[in-house]
CSV table of C-alpha atoms in Angstrom, one decimal:
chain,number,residue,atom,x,y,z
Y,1,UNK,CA,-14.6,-13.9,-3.3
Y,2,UNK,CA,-14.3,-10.3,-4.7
Y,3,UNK,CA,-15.7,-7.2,-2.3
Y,4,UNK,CA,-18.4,-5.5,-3.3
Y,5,UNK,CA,-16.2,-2.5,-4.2
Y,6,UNK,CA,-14.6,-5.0,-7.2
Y,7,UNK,CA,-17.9,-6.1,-8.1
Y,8,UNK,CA,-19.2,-2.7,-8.6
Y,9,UNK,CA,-16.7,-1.6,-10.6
Y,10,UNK,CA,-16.6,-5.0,-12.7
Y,11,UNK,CA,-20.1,-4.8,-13.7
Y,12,UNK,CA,-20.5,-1.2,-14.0
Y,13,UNK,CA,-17.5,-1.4,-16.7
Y,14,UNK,CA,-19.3,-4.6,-17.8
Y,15,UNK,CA,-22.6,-2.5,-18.6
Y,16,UNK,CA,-21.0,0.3,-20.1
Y,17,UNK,CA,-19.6,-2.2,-22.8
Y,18,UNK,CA,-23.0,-3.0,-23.9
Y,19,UNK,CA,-24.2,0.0,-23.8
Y,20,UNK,CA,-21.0,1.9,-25.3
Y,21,UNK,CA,-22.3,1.6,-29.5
Y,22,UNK,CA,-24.6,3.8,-31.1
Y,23,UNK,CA,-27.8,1.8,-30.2
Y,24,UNK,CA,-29.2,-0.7,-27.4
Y,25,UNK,CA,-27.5,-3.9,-26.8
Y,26,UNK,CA,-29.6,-7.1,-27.5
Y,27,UNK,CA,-29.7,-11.1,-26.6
Y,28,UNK,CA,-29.7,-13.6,-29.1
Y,29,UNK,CA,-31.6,-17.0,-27.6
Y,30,UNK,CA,-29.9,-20.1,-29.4
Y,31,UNK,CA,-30.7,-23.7,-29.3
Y,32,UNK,CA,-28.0,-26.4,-28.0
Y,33,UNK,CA,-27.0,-26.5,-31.8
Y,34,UNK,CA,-26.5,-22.9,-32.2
Y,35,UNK,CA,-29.6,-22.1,-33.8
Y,36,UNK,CA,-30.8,-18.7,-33.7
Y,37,UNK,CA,-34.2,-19.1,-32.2
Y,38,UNK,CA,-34.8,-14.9,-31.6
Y,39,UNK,CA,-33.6,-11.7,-30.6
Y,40,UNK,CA,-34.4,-9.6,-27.2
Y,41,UNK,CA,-34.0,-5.7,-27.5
Y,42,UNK,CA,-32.6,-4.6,-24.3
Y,43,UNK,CA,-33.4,-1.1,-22.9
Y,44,UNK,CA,-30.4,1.7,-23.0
Y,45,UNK,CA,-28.6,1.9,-20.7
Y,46,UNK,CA,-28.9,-2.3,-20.5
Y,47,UNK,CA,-29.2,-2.3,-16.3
Y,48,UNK,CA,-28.4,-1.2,-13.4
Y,49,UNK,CA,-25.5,-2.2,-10.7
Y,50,UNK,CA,-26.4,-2.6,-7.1
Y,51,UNK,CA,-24.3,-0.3,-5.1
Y,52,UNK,CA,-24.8,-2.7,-2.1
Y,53,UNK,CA,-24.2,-5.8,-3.6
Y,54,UNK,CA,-22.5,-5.1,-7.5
Y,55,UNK,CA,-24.9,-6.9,-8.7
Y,56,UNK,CA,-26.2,-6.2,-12.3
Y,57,UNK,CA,-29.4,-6.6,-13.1
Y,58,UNK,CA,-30.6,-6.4,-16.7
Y,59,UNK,CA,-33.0,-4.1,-18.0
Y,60,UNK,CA,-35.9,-6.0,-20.8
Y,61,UNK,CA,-38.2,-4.0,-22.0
Y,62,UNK,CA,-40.3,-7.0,-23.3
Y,63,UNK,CA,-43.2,-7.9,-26.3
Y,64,UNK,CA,-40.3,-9.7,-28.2
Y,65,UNK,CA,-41.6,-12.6,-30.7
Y,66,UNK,CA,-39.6,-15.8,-31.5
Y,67,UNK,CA,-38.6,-16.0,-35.3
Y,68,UNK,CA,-37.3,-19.7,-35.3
Y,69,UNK,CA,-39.0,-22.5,-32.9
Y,70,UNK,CA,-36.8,-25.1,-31.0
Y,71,UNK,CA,-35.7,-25.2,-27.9
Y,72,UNK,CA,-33.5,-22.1,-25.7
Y,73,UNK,CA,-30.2,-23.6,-24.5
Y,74,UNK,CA,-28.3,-20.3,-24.0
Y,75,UNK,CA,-28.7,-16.6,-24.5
Y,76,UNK,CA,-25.9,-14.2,-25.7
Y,77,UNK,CA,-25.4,-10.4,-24.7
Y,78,UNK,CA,-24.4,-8.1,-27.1
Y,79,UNK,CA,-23.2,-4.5,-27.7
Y,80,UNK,CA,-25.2,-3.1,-30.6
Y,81,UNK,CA,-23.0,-4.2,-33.1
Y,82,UNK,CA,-23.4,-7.6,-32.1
Y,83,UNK,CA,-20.3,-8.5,-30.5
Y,84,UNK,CA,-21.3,-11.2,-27.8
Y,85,UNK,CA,-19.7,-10.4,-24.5
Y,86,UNK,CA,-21.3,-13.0,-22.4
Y,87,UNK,CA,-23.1,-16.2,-22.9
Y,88,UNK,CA,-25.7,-17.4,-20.0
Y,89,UNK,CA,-27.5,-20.7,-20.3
Y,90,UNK,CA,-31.1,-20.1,-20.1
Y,91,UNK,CA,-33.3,-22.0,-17.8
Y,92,UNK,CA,-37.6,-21.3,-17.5
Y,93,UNK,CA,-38.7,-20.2,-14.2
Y,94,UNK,CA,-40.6,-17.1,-13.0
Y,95,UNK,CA,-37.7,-15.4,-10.1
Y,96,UNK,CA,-34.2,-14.3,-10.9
Y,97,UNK,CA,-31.1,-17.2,-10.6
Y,98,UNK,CA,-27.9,-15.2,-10.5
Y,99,UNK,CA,-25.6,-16.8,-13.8
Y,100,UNK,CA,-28.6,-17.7,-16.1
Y,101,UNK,CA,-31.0,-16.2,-18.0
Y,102,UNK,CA,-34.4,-16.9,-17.1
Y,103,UNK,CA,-37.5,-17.1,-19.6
Y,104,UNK,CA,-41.2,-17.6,-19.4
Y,105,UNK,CA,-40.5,-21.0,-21.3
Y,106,UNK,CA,-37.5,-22.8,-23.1
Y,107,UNK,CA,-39.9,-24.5,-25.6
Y,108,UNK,CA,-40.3,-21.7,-28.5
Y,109,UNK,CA,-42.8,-21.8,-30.8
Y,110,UNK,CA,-42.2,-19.0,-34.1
Y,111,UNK,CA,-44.4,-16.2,-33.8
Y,112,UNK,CA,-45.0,-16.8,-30.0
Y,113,UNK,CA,-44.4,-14.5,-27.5
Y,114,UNK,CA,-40.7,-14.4,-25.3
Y,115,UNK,CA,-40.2,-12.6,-22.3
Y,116,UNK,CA,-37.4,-12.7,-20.3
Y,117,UNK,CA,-38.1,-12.7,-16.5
Y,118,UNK,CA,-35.1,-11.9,-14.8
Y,119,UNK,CA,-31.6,-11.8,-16.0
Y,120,UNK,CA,-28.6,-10.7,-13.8
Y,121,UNK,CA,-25.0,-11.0,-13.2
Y,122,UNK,CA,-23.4,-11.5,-9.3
């Protein structure tokens, strides 16, 4: 179990990676296969850490559309140049579940809307 004071300064640093290119970090929804299903814009900075827990709570603007329908399995969090520094499997639900990323729905249909509800890490 880390303190709070290590899980502060793991998430803050954590956040800052994301946010540390020229433009706001994104997620990248994928199918079990891998498949690209869309892309989330995330706002800048990406979240904020909890100074009483260190939890990190991403920040989703929303109004994102899916460009490829199937099935979300995972979502990916990148800088702005698309490096992935963390992969969270997704799961549908409408409250926040520490370790996963949770959507509206895991059944995308192109065109549709996407909204993630609640994303965060600790």
């Amino acid at each position: 179990t880390y303190s709070v004071v290590a899980l502060v300064a793991a998430h803050t640093s954590f956040r800052d990676l994301i946010d540390g290119g020229a433009g706001a970090g994104f997620i990248r929804i994928r199918s079990a296969a891998d498949v690209l299903l869309a892309t989330i814009n995330m706002a800048d900075p990406c979240g904020t850490v909890n100074g009483a827990t260190g939890r990190l709570t991403f920040s989703i603007p929303g109004g994102d559309t899916v460009s490829t329908s199937g099935t979300a399995a995972y979502g990916e969090f990148c800088d702005s140049t698309g490096a992935v520094h963390l992969a969270l499997p997704a799961q549908e639900g409408l409250s926040a579940v520490s370790g996963k990323i949770v959507l509206n729905t895991l059944s995308l249909v192109v065109g549709g809307p996407l909204d993630v509800v609640l994303a965060n890490v600790g």
